[in-house]
Short mmCIF file of C-alpha atoms in Angstrom, two decimals:
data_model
loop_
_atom_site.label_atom_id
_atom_site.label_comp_id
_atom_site.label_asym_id
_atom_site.label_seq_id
_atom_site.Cartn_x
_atom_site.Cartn_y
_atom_site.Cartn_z
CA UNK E 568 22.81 -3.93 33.44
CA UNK E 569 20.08 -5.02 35.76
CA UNK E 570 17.13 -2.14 36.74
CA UNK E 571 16.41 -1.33 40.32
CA UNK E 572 14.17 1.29 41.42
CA UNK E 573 16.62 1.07 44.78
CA UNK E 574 20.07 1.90 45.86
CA UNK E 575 22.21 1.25 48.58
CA UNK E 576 24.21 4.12 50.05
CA UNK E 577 27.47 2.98 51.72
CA UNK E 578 30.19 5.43 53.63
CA UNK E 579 33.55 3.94 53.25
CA UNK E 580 36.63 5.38 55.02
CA UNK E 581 39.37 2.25 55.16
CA UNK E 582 37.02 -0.42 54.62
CA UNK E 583 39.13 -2.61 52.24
CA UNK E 584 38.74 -5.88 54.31
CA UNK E 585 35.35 -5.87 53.57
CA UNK E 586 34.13 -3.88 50.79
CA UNK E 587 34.32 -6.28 48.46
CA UNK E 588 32.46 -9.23 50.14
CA UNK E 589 29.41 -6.55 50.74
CA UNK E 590 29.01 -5.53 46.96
CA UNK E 591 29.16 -9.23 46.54
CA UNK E 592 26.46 -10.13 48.79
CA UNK E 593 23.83 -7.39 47.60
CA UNK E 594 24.41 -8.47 44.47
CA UNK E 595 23.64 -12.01 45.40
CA UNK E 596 19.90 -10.90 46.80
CA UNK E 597 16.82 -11.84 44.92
CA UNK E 598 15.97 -8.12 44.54
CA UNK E 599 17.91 -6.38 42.75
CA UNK E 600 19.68 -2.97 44.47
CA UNK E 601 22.18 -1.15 42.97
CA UNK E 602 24.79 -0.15 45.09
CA UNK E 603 26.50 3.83 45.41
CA UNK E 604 30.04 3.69 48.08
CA UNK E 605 30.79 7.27 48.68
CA UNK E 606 34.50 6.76 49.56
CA UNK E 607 36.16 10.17 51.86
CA UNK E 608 39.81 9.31 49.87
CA UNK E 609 40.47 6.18 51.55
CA UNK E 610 44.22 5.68 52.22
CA UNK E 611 43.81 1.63 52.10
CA UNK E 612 42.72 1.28 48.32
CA UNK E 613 39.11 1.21 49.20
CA UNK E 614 37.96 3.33 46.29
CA UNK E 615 40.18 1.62 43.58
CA UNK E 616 38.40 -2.03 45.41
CA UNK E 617 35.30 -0.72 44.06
CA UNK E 618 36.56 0.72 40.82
CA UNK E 619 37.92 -2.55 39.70
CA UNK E 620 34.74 -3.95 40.60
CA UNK E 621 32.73 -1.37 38.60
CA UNK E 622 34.93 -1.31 35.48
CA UNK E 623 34.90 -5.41 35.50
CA UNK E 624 31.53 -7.06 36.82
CA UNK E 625 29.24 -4.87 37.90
CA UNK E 626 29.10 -2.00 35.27
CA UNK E 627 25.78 0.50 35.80
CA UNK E 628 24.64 -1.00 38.77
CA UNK E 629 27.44 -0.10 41.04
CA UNK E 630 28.66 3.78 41.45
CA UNK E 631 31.12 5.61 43.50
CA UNK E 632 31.53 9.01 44.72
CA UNK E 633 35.28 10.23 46.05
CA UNK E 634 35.10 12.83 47.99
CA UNK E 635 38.99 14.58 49.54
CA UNK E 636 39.27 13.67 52.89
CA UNK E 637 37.30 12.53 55.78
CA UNK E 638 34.43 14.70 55.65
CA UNK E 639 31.81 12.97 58.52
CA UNK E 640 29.21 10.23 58.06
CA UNK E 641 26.34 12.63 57.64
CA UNK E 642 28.22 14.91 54.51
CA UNK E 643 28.54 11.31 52.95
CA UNK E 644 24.63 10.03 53.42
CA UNK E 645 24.23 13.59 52.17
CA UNK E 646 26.29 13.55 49.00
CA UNK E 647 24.55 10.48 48.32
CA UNK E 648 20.60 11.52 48.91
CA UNK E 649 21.62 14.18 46.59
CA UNK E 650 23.48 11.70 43.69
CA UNK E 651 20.70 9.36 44.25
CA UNK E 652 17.64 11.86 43.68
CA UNK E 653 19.53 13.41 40.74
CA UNK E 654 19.47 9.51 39.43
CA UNK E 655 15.58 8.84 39.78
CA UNK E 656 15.79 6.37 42.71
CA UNK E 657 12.84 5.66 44.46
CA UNK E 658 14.04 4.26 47.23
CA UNK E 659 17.48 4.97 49.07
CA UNK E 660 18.78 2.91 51.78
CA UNK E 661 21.47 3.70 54.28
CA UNK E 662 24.04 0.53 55.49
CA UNK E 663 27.35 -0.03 56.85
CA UNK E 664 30.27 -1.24 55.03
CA UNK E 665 31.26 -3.65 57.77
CA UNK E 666 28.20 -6.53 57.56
CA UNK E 667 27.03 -5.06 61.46
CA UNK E 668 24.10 -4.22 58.77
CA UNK E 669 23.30 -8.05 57.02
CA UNK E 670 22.25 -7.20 53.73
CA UNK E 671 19.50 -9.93 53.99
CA UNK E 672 17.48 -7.65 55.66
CA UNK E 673 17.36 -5.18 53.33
CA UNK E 674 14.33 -6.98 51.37
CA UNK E 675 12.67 -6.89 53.85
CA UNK E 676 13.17 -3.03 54.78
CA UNK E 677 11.91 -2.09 50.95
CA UNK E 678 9.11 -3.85 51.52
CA UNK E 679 7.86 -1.97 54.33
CA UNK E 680 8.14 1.05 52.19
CA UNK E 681 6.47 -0.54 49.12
CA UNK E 682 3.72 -2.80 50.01
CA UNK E 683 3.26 -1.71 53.43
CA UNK E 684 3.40 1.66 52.60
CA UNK E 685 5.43 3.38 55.14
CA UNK E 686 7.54 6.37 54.24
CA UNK E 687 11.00 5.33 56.56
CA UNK E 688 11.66 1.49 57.42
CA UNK E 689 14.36 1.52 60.42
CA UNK E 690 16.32 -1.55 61.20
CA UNK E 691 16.05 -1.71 64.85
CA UNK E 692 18.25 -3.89 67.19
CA UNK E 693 15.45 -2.43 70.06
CA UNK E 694 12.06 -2.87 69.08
CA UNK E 695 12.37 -6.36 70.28
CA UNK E 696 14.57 -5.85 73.19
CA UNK E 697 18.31 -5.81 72.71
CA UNK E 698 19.30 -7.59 69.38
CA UNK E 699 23.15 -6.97 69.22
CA UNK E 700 25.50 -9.26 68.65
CA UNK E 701 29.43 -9.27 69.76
CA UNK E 702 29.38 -6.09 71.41
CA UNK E 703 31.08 -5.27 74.33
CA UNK E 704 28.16 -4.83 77.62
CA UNK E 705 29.28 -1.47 78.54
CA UNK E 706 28.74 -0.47 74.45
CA UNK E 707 25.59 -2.21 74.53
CA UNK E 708 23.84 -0.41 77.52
CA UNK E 709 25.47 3.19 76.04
CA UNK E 710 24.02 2.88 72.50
CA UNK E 711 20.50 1.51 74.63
CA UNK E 712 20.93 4.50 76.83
CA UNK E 713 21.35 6.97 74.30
CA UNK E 714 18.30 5.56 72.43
CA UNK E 715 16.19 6.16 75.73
CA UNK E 716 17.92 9.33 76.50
CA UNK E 717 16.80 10.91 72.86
CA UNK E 718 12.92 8.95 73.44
CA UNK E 719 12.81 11.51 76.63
CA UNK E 720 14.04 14.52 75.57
CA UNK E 721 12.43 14.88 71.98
CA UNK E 722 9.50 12.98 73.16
CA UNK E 723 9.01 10.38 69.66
CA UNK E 724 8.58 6.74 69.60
CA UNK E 725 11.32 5.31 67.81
CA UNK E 726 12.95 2.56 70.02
CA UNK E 727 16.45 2.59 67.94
CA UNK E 728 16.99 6.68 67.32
CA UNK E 729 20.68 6.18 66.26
CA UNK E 730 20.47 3.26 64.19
CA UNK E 731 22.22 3.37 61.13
CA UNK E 732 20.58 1.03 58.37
CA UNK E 733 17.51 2.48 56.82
CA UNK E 734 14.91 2.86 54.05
CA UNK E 735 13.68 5.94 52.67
CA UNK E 736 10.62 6.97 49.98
CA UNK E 737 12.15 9.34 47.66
CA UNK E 738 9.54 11.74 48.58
CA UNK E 739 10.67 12.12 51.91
CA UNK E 740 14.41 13.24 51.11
CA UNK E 741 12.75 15.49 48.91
CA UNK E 742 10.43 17.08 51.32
CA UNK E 743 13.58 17.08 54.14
CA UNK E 744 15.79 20.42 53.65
CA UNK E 745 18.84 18.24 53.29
CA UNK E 746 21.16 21.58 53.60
CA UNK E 747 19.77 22.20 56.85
CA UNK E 748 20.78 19.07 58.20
CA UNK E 749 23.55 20.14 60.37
CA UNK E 750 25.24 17.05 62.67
CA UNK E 751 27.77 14.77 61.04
CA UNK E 752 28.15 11.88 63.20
CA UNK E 753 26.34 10.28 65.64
CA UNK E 754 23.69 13.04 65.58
CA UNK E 755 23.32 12.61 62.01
CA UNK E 756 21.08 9.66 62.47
CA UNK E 757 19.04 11.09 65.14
CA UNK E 758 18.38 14.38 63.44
CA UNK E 759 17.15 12.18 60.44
CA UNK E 760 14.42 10.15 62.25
CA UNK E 761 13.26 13.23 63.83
CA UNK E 762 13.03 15.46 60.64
CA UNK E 763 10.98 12.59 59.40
CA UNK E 764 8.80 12.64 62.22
CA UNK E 765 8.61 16.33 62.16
CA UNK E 766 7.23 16.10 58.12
CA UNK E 767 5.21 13.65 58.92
CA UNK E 768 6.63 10.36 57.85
CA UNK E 769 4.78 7.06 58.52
CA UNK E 770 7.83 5.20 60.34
CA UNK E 771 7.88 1.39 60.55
CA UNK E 772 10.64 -0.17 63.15
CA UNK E 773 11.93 -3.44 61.26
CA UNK E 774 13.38 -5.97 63.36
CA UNK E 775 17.11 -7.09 62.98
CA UNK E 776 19.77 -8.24 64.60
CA UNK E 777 23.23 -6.08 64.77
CA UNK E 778 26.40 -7.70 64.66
CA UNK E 779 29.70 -6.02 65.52
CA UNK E 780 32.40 -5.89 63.13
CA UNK E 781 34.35 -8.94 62.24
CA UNK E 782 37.53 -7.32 60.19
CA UNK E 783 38.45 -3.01 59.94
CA UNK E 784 38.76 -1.10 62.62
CA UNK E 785 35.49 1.02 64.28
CA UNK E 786 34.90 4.66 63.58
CA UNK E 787 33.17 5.31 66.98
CA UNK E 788 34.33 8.03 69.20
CA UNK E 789 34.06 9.60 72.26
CA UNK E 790 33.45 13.21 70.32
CA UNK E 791 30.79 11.73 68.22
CA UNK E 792 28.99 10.94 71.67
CA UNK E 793 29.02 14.02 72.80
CA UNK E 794 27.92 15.62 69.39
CA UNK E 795 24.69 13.22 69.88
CA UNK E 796 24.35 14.13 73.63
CA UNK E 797 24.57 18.19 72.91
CA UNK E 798 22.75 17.66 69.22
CA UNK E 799 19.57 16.30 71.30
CA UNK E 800 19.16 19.52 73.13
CA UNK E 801 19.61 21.27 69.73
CA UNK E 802 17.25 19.42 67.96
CA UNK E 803 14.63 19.55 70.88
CA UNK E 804 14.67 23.51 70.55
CA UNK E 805 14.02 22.99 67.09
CA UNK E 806 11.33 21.52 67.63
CA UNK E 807 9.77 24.53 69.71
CA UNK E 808 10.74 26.78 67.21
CA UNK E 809 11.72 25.61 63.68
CA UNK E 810 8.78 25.29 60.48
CA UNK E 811 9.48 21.93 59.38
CA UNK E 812 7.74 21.45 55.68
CA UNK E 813 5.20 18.74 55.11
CA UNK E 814 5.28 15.28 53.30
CA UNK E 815 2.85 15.45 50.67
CA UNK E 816 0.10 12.88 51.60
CA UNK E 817 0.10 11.02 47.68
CA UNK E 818 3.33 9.41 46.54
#
């Protein structure tokens, strides 16, 4: 068993093509991360992937949680802030089964947090103009869109506001009311960044470069648009009216 003071929180729903080949490659990094899947009872063998894994290689370093069914990306993240605070983690990271997240970058998201001493690193494909790779235009300009759309209408400064692969302090799932969270997809990841803004989280935008999925199928739909579009409004009352707590100032 290798230590970490890190783990990686990764959503699986029929993700067999590549769940292996991403424990794999975290494992390979320098640093080491440990590595939670929360699996929502994956009908391709998914779960029992990472079991064998667990029970042969990579014993107390890689975890799972099954949950019944397909409960929504932002129950999973969730379930896993929750597992991963109850296991002393100081930092908890959010990324994609599918590699659109490299796991080379994740380095350098902890390090924004550690040495540079930010509370929430954000892999952005936008910071530095449009850094996708292998998506379709019309997808590209719609996920761009929606990032501008959610800049005007909660008025914050993130350039990416629905991306997906993330670093957090421990303190600052802590300080978050995790129940109150409400959206579980799309808007999950916008009402994270801005309950981070709204605690008072220093937020660093980390440059990387997004690349679509090479093998499974995607999990985007029109409904969890429209959650997104709707959940902005929502969380812009909020804003007006809601008493968010406060990030303590000392780690």
């Amino acid at each position: 068993m290798k230590e970490s003071d890190s783990i990686v929180i990764i959503p699986t729903y029929n993700e067999k093509e590549n769940i292996e080949k991403i424990i794999r490659k975290v494992f390979s990094l320098e640093k080491c991360f440990h590595i939670l899947v929360i699996d929502d009872a994956s009908p391709d063998g998914t779960a029992g992937i990472v079991k064998k894994l667990m029970a042969e290689e990579f014993k107390d370093m890689l975890f799972i949680v099954e949950r019944s069914g397909k409960l929504g990306l932002g129950t999973a993240y969730i379930a896993g802030f929750k597992w991963a605070l109850a296991h002393d983690y100081e930092y908890i990271f959010e990324m994609d089964a599918d590699f659109s997240h490299d796991p080379e970058d994740l380095p350098r998201l902890y390090l924004a947090c550690k040495e540079e001493g930010y509370d929430l690193s954000i892999g952005s494909r936008y910071i530095n103009g449009v850094n996708v790779v292998n998506w379709p235009i019309g997808r590209v300009l719609m996920s761009y869109f929606a990032s501008l759309y959610v800049r005007t209408i909660i008025r914050f400064k993130i350039h990416d506001t629905t991306a997906g692969f993330k670093c957090y302090k421990r303190k600052v799932l802590e300080t978050m009311e995790l129940d109150k969270i409400r959206f579980k997809g799309y808007a999950f990841q916008i009402e994270m960044k801005y309950t981070a803004y709204k605690i008072g989280c220093k937020i660093k935008e980390v440059p990387v470069i997004f690349i679509n999925r090479r093998e499974g199928v995607s999990k985007m739909s029109g409904g969890i648009f429209n959650e997104a579009f709707f959940g902005v409004l929502k969380l812009r009352w909020d804003g007006w009216t809601r008493k968010y707590p406060h990030l303590p100032s000392k780690d």
